[in-house]
Amino acid sequence: MKDINFIFLLLAFIAEVIGTIGGFGSSVFFVPLGNFYFDFYSVLGLTAIFHLSSNMSKIFLFKKGLDKKLLINIGVPSVVFVILGGVLSKYVNSAYLEIFLGVFLVAFSAFFLIKSKFTISPNRKNAIVGGSFSGFSAGLLGTGGAIRGLTMAAFNLEKSVFIATSAFIDFMIDFSRTFVYYSNGYIHDHDLKYVPFLFVIGLVGSFIGKKILAYIPQSKFRKLSLSFILLIGIVTIIQLVLR
């Protein structure tokens, strides 16, 4: 227990709650925060394991809502490209991946804070393209929920349907990339001590996020989530510059 970093676990819990409410998923917060405590590749491995429990919780809590058409159109290309991104991550210097992650978080959040009315046309082509980019980003950088959230938002889904469908797609992604990350050597024995804690955090964080979601308009919380993403992205870049 003395080797467990409880501040990291607290931040993981906050990331899970905010990710559930904001609809982006916790990885967009968990990955950059985890980089403050672990090397980038270890964070990728922990993220995949953490998300398996997190998304199982969301599927159970929001099981009445599921868009099967989007599950296929976004989920299938996501799985294909998360495997591709995961394999490619082994051949790219982790420092470059961290820089790209920070820039991505800042650019993505800044754009949608400024262009809050921006939408994507709700058609099959955009669903497939969005799923592909989401999966590739998840495999390469550890997070793709923001791209998937943007793609799914175009279809104007009810909140529970949005979260359930997104969680099911995310589960498919995490299940696939866990094998790739394990093969790459990203899942280390000395990090497995965090798995039971992250499993509980995934369950409890999703449950609390669902409860809060009933009282907070998702549109307002979306802006707050984007602001958090922007701040984390800036801090990530500053940290890399000062190394």
mmCIF file of C-alpha atoms in Angstrom:
data_model
loop_
_atom_site.group_PDB
_atom_site.id
_atom_site.type_symbol
_atom_site.label_atom_id
_atom_site.label_comp_id
_atom_site.label_asym_id
_atom_site.label_seq_id
_atom_site.Cartn_x
_atom_site.Cartn_y
_atom_site.Cartn_z
ATOM 1 C CA MET A 1 0.000 0.000 0.000
ATOM 2 C CA LYS A 2 2.904 2.348 0.713
ATOM 3 C CA ASP A 3 3.919 2.240 -2.969
ATOM 4 C CA ILE A 4 0.446 3.284 -4.152
ATOM 5 C CA ASN A 5 0.134 6.898 -5.337
ATOM 6 C CA PHE A 6 -3.258 7.907 -3.973
ATOM 7 C CA ILE A 7 -3.152 11.372 -5.559
ATOM 8 C CA PHE A 8 -2.998 9.661 -8.937
ATOM 9 C CA LEU A 9 -5.987 7.487 -7.985
ATOM 10 C CA LEU A 10 -7.948 10.575 -6.858
ATOM 11 C CA LEU A 11 -7.262 12.258 -10.194
ATOM 12 C CA ALA A 12 -8.342 9.056 -11.984
ATOM 13 C CA PHE A 13 -11.621 9.133 -10.054
ATOM 14 C CA ILE A 14 -12.231 12.798 -10.952
ATOM 15 C CA ALA A 15 -11.398 12.019 -14.594
ATOM 16 C CA GLU A 16 -13.962 9.189 -14.595
ATOM 17 C CA VAL A 17 -16.750 11.349 -13.139
ATOM 18 C CA ILE A 18 -16.073 14.291 -15.469
ATOM 19 C CA GLY A 19 -15.638 11.992 -18.483
ATOM 20 C CA THR A 20 -18.997 10.326 -17.809
ATOM 21 C CA ILE A 21 -20.853 13.635 -17.491
ATOM 22 C CA GLY A 22 -19.106 15.425 -20.346
ATOM 23 C CA GLY A 23 -19.561 12.539 -22.766
ATOM 24 C CA PHE A 24 -15.892 12.560 -23.837
ATOM 25 C CA GLY A 25 -14.846 9.541 -21.795
ATOM 26 C CA SER A 26 -12.266 9.606 -19.019
ATOM 27 C CA SER A 27 -9.181 8.892 -21.167
ATOM 28 C CA VAL A 28 -9.014 12.469 -22.463
ATOM 29 C CA PHE A 29 -8.295 13.470 -18.849
ATOM 30 C CA PHE A 30 -6.716 10.252 -17.550
ATOM 31 C CA VAL A 31 -3.921 9.993 -20.142
ATOM 32 C CA PRO A 32 -2.366 13.477 -19.743
ATOM 33 C CA LEU A 33 -2.788 13.334 -15.944
ATOM 34 C CA GLY A 34 -1.230 9.874 -15.828
ATOM 35 C CA ASN A 35 1.811 11.199 -17.699
ATOM 36 C CA PHE A 36 2.724 13.215 -14.599
ATOM 37 C CA TYR A 37 3.241 9.958 -12.686
ATOM 38 C CA PHE A 38 4.206 7.267 -15.216
ATOM 39 C CA ASP A 39 6.007 6.951 -18.528
ATOM 40 C CA PHE A 40 3.816 7.382 -21.591
ATOM 41 C CA TYR A 41 3.715 3.715 -22.570
ATOM 42 C CA SER A 42 2.766 2.609 -19.044
ATOM 43 C CA VAL A 43 -0.114 5.128 -19.157
ATOM 44 C CA LEU A 44 -1.342 3.580 -22.409
ATOM 45 C CA GLY A 45 -1.402 0.144 -20.785
ATOM 46 C CA LEU A 46 -3.148 1.369 -17.627
ATOM 47 C CA THR A 47 -5.675 3.349 -19.682
ATOM 48 C CA ALA A 48 -6.784 0.294 -21.636
ATOM 49 C CA ILE A 49 -7.250 -1.762 -18.458
ATOM 50 C CA PHE A 50 -8.963 1.104 -16.595
ATOM 51 C CA HIS A 51 -11.390 1.680 -19.425
ATOM 52 C CA LEU A 52 -12.492 -1.927 -19.591
ATOM 53 C CA SER A 53 -14.052 -1.663 -16.115
ATOM 54 C CA SER A 54 -15.210 1.913 -16.701
ATOM 55 C CA ASN A 55 -17.091 1.061 -19.864
ATOM 56 C CA MET A 56 -18.579 -2.140 -18.479
ATOM 57 C CA SER A 57 -20.047 0.043 -15.737
ATOM 58 C CA LYS A 58 -21.529 2.512 -18.230
ATOM 59 C CA ILE A 59 -22.991 -0.288 -20.346
ATOM 60 C CA PHE A 60 -24.709 -1.687 -17.257
ATOM 61 C CA LEU A 61 -25.894 1.688 -15.943
ATOM 62 C CA PHE A 62 -27.197 2.936 -19.297
ATOM 63 C CA LYS A 63 -28.097 -0.463 -20.813
ATOM 64 C CA LYS A 64 -31.550 0.665 -21.958
ATOM 65 C CA GLY A 65 -30.024 3.004 -24.500
ATOM 66 C CA LEU A 66 -28.048 1.624 -27.440
ATOM 67 C CA ASP A 67 -27.967 2.676 -31.089
ATOM 68 C CA LYS A 68 -27.013 -0.524 -32.916
ATOM 69 C CA LYS A 69 -26.556 1.202 -36.277
ATOM 70 C CA LEU A 70 -23.967 3.619 -34.877
ATOM 71 C CA LEU A 71 -22.400 0.762 -32.938
ATOM 72 C CA ILE A 72 -21.568 -0.884 -36.269
ATOM 73 C CA ASN A 73 -20.752 2.225 -38.329
ATOM 74 C CA ILE A 74 -18.468 3.777 -35.702
ATOM 75 C CA GLY A 75 -17.432 0.702 -33.700
ATOM 76 C CA VAL A 76 -16.106 -1.552 -36.470
ATOM 77 C CA PRO A 77 -13.700 1.010 -38.034
ATOM 78 C CA SER A 78 -12.691 2.087 -34.507
ATOM 79 C CA VAL A 79 -11.533 -1.443 -33.670
ATOM 80 C CA VAL A 80 -9.620 -1.809 -36.947
ATOM 81 C CA PHE A 81 -7.795 1.505 -36.534
ATOM 82 C CA VAL A 82 -7.125 1.202 -32.789
ATOM 83 C CA ILE A 83 -5.124 -1.940 -33.598
ATOM 84 C CA LEU A 84 -3.244 -0.039 -36.316
ATOM 85 C CA GLY A 85 -2.575 2.921 -33.996
ATOM 86 C CA GLY A 86 -1.510 0.643 -31.158
ATOM 87 C CA VAL A 87 0.991 -1.195 -33.346
ATOM 88 C CA LEU A 88 2.345 2.101 -34.754
ATOM 89 C CA SER A 89 2.827 3.568 -31.250
ATOM 90 C CA LYS A 90 5.653 1.083 -30.672
ATOM 91 C CA TYR A 91 7.672 2.646 -33.480
ATOM 92 C CA VAL A 92 7.187 6.338 -32.605
ATOM 93 C CA ASN A 93 9.290 8.039 -29.922
ATOM 94 C CA SER A 94 7.159 8.561 -26.803
ATOM 95 C CA ALA A 95 8.331 12.189 -26.523
ATOM 96 C CA TYR A 96 6.793 12.951 -29.922
ATOM 97 C CA LEU A 97 3.580 11.186 -28.908
ATOM 98 C CA GLU A 98 3.334 13.291 -25.727
ATOM 99 C CA ILE A 99 3.896 16.511 -27.669
ATOM 100 C CA PHE A 100 1.281 15.507 -30.226
ATOM 101 C CA LEU A 101 -1.142 14.654 -27.425
ATOM 102 C CA GLY A 102 -0.715 18.072 -25.790
ATOM 103 C CA VAL A 103 -1.143 19.912 -29.093
ATOM 104 C CA PHE A 104 -4.167 17.788 -29.962
ATOM 105 C CA LEU A 105 -5.880 18.519 -26.626
ATOM 106 C CA VAL A 106 -5.280 22.279 -26.923
ATOM 107 C CA ALA A 107 -6.322 22.499 -30.592
ATOM 108 C CA PHE A 108 -9.419 20.334 -30.145
ATOM 109 C CA SER A 109 -10.748 22.104 -27.044
ATOM 110 C CA ALA A 110 -9.921 25.617 -28.278
ATOM 111 C CA PHE A 111 -11.660 25.001 -31.597
ATOM 112 C CA PHE A 112 -14.893 23.768 -30.015
ATOM 113 C CA LEU A 113 -14.915 26.458 -27.347
ATOM 114 C CA ILE A 114 -14.701 29.069 -30.124
ATOM 115 C CA LYS A 115 -16.857 27.210 -32.667
ATOM 116 C CA SER A 116 -19.470 25.908 -30.229
ATOM 117 C CA LYS A 117 -22.097 25.677 -32.997
ATOM 118 C CA PHE A 118 -19.929 23.510 -35.241
ATOM 119 C CA THR A 119 -21.569 20.212 -36.173
ATOM 120 C CA ILE A 120 -20.889 17.246 -38.421
ATOM 121 C CA SER A 121 -23.484 15.981 -40.876
ATOM 122 C CA PRO A 122 -25.186 12.867 -39.454
ATOM 123 C CA ASN A 123 -24.490 10.348 -42.206
ATOM 124 C CA ARG A 124 -22.861 6.926 -42.526
ATOM 125 C CA LYS A 125 -19.704 8.238 -44.212
ATOM 126 C CA ASN A 126 -18.933 10.675 -41.385
ATOM 127 C CA ALA A 127 -19.699 7.974 -38.804
ATOM 128 C CA ILE A 128 -17.128 5.660 -40.420
ATOM 129 C CA VAL A 129 -14.511 8.418 -40.806
ATOM 130 C CA GLY A 130 -15.060 9.604 -37.217
ATOM 131 C CA GLY A 131 -14.815 6.057 -35.921
ATOM 132 C CA SER A 132 -11.580 5.505 -37.837
ATOM 133 C CA PHE A 133 -9.924 8.671 -36.492
ATOM 134 C CA SER A 134 -11.227 7.969 -32.993
ATOM 135 C CA GLY A 135 -9.833 4.429 -32.992
ATOM 136 C CA PHE A 136 -6.480 5.461 -34.465
ATOM 137 C CA SER A 137 -6.080 8.263 -31.904
ATOM 138 C CA ALA A 138 -7.014 5.870 -29.069
ATOM 139 C CA GLY A 139 -4.405 3.357 -30.187
ATOM 140 C CA LEU A 140 -1.619 5.864 -30.850
ATOM 141 C CA LEU A 141 -2.210 8.479 -28.119
ATOM 142 C CA GLY A 142 -4.372 6.614 -25.616
ATOM 143 C CA THR A 143 -7.437 8.800 -26.085
ATOM 144 C CA GLY A 144 -10.011 9.017 -28.861
ATOM 145 C CA GLY A 145 -13.222 9.672 -26.944
ATOM 146 C CA ALA A 146 -13.300 13.358 -27.826
ATOM 147 C CA ILE A 147 -13.344 12.594 -31.555
ATOM 148 C CA ARG A 148 -15.954 9.885 -31.105
ATOM 149 C CA GLY A 149 -18.044 12.222 -28.924
ATOM 150 C CA LEU A 150 -17.993 14.885 -31.630
ATOM 151 C CA THR A 151 -18.994 12.343 -34.289
ATOM 152 C CA MET A 152 -21.852 10.934 -32.210
ATOM 153 C CA ALA A 153 -23.102 14.390 -31.220
ATOM 154 C CA ALA A 154 -24.063 14.932 -34.873
ATOM 155 C CA PHE A 155 -26.791 12.290 -34.517
ATOM 156 C CA ASN A 156 -28.548 14.173 -31.701
ATOM 157 C CA LEU A 157 -28.892 11.159 -29.427
ATOM 158 C CA GLU A 158 -30.660 11.192 -26.067
ATOM 159 C CA LYS A 159 -28.119 11.352 -23.212
ATOM 160 C CA SER A 160 -28.472 7.744 -22.045
ATOM 161 C CA VAL A 161 -28.340 6.418 -25.629
ATOM 162 C CA PHE A 162 -25.247 8.547 -26.319
ATOM 163 C CA ILE A 163 -23.391 7.289 -23.241
ATOM 164 C CA ALA A 164 -24.407 3.627 -23.660
ATOM 165 C CA THR A 165 -23.441 3.516 -27.352
ATOM 166 C CA SER A 166 -20.190 5.390 -26.749
ATOM 167 C CA ALA A 167 -19.312 3.085 -23.832
ATOM 168 C CA PHE A 168 -19.987 -0.049 -25.880
ATOM 169 C CA ILE A 169 -17.789 1.232 -28.733
ATOM 170 C CA ASP A 170 -15.127 2.225 -26.220
ATOM 171 C CA PHE A 171 -15.249 -1.254 -24.683
ATOM 172 C CA MET A 172 -14.627 -2.791 -28.107
ATOM 173 C CA ILE A 173 -11.687 -0.433 -28.594
ATOM 174 C CA ASP A 174 -10.176 -1.115 -25.166
ATOM 175 C CA PHE A 175 -10.620 -4.870 -25.439
ATOM 176 C CA SER A 176 -8.754 -4.835 -28.761
ATOM 177 C CA ARG A 177 -5.931 -2.497 -27.785
ATOM 178 C CA THR A 178 -5.266 -4.295 -24.485
ATOM 179 C CA PHE A 179 -3.894 -7.256 -26.481
ATOM 180 C CA VAL A 180 -1.825 -4.937 -28.688
ATOM 181 C CA TYR A 181 -0.411 -3.011 -25.712
ATOM 182 C CA TYR A 182 0.380 -6.263 -23.912
ATOM 183 C CA SER A 183 2.197 -7.509 -26.999
ATOM 184 C CA ASN A 184 4.069 -4.174 -27.164
ATOM 185 C CA GLY A 185 5.179 -4.569 -23.534
ATOM 186 C CA TYR A 186 3.197 -1.576 -22.206
ATOM 187 C CA ILE A 187 1.474 -3.504 -19.394
ATOM 188 C CA HIS A 188 4.095 -3.882 -16.659
ATOM 189 C CA ASP A 189 3.940 -6.167 -13.634
ATOM 190 C CA HIS A 190 4.837 -3.342 -11.234
ATOM 191 C CA ASP A 191 1.848 -1.287 -12.447
ATOM 192 C CA LEU A 192 -0.710 -4.074 -11.993
ATOM 193 C CA LYS A 193 -1.107 -3.144 -8.306
ATOM 194 C CA TYR A 194 -3.242 -0.216 -9.502
ATOM 195 C CA VAL A 195 -5.676 -2.410 -11.437
ATOM 196 C CA PRO A 196 -8.020 -3.313 -8.499
ATOM 197 C CA PHE A 197 -8.208 0.361 -7.487
ATOM 198 C CA LEU A 198 -8.902 1.496 -11.051
ATOM 199 C CA PHE A 199 -11.574 -1.167 -11.418
ATOM 200 C CA VAL A 200 -13.443 0.188 -8.370
ATOM 201 C CA ILE A 201 -12.903 3.773 -9.527
ATOM 202 C CA GLY A 202 -14.404 2.872 -12.919
ATOM 203 C CA LEU A 203 -17.530 1.469 -11.258
ATOM 204 C CA VAL A 204 -18.032 4.186 -8.636
ATOM 205 C CA GLY A 205 -17.020 7.076 -10.896
ATOM 206 C CA SER A 206 -19.469 6.020 -13.621
ATOM 207 C CA PHE A 207 -22.267 5.641 -11.068
ATOM 208 C CA ILE A 208 -21.669 9.088 -9.555
ATOM 209 C CA GLY A 209 -21.322 10.613 -13.015
ATOM 210 C CA LYS A 210 -24.712 9.202 -13.964
ATOM 211 C CA LYS A 211 -26.312 10.671 -10.832
ATOM 212 C CA ILE A 212 -24.805 14.121 -11.447
ATOM 213 C CA LEU A 213 -25.809 13.987 -15.119
ATOM 214 C CA ALA A 214 -29.464 13.994 -14.063
ATOM 215 C CA TYR A 215 -29.046 17.452 -12.498
ATOM 216 C CA ILE A 216 -26.597 19.197 -14.827
ATOM 217 C CA PRO A 217 -27.443 20.099 -18.464
ATOM 218 C CA GLN A 218 -24.902 18.304 -20.601
ATOM 219 C CA SER A 219 -24.502 21.340 -22.899
ATOM 220 C CA LYS A 220 -23.233 23.483 -20.016
ATOM 221 C CA PHE A 221 -20.985 20.777 -18.661
ATOM 222 C CA ARG A 222 -19.561 20.259 -22.151
ATOM 223 C CA LYS A 223 -18.059 23.767 -22.045
ATOM 224 C CA LEU A 224 -16.598 23.109 -18.625
ATOM 225 C CA SER A 225 -15.132 19.807 -19.841
ATOM 226 C CA LEU A 226 -13.578 21.522 -22.871
ATOM 227 C CA SER A 227 -12.049 24.133 -20.566
ATOM 228 C CA PHE A 228 -10.504 21.362 -18.457
ATOM 229 C CA ILE A 229 -9.154 19.666 -21.592
ATOM 230 C CA LEU A 230 -7.630 22.970 -22.754
ATOM 231 C CA LEU A 231 -5.959 23.526 -19.379
ATOM 232 C CA ILE A 232 -4.596 19.974 -19.234
ATOM 233 C CA GLY A 233 -3.265 20.298 -22.784
ATOM 234 C CA ILE A 234 -1.456 23.548 -21.946
ATOM 235 C CA VAL A 235 0.030 22.060 -18.767
ATOM 236 C CA THR A 236 1.142 18.985 -20.726
ATOM 237 C CA ILE A 237 2.987 21.116 -23.283
ATOM 238 C CA ILE A 238 4.591 23.307 -20.589
ATOM 239 C CA GLN A 239 5.754 20.223 -18.722
ATOM 240 C CA LEU A 240 7.380 18.825 -21.869
ATOM 241 C CA VAL A 241 9.105 22.149 -22.647
ATOM 242 C CA LEU A 242 10.542 22.408 -19.115
ATOM 243 C CA ARG A 243 11.983 18.875 -19.055
#
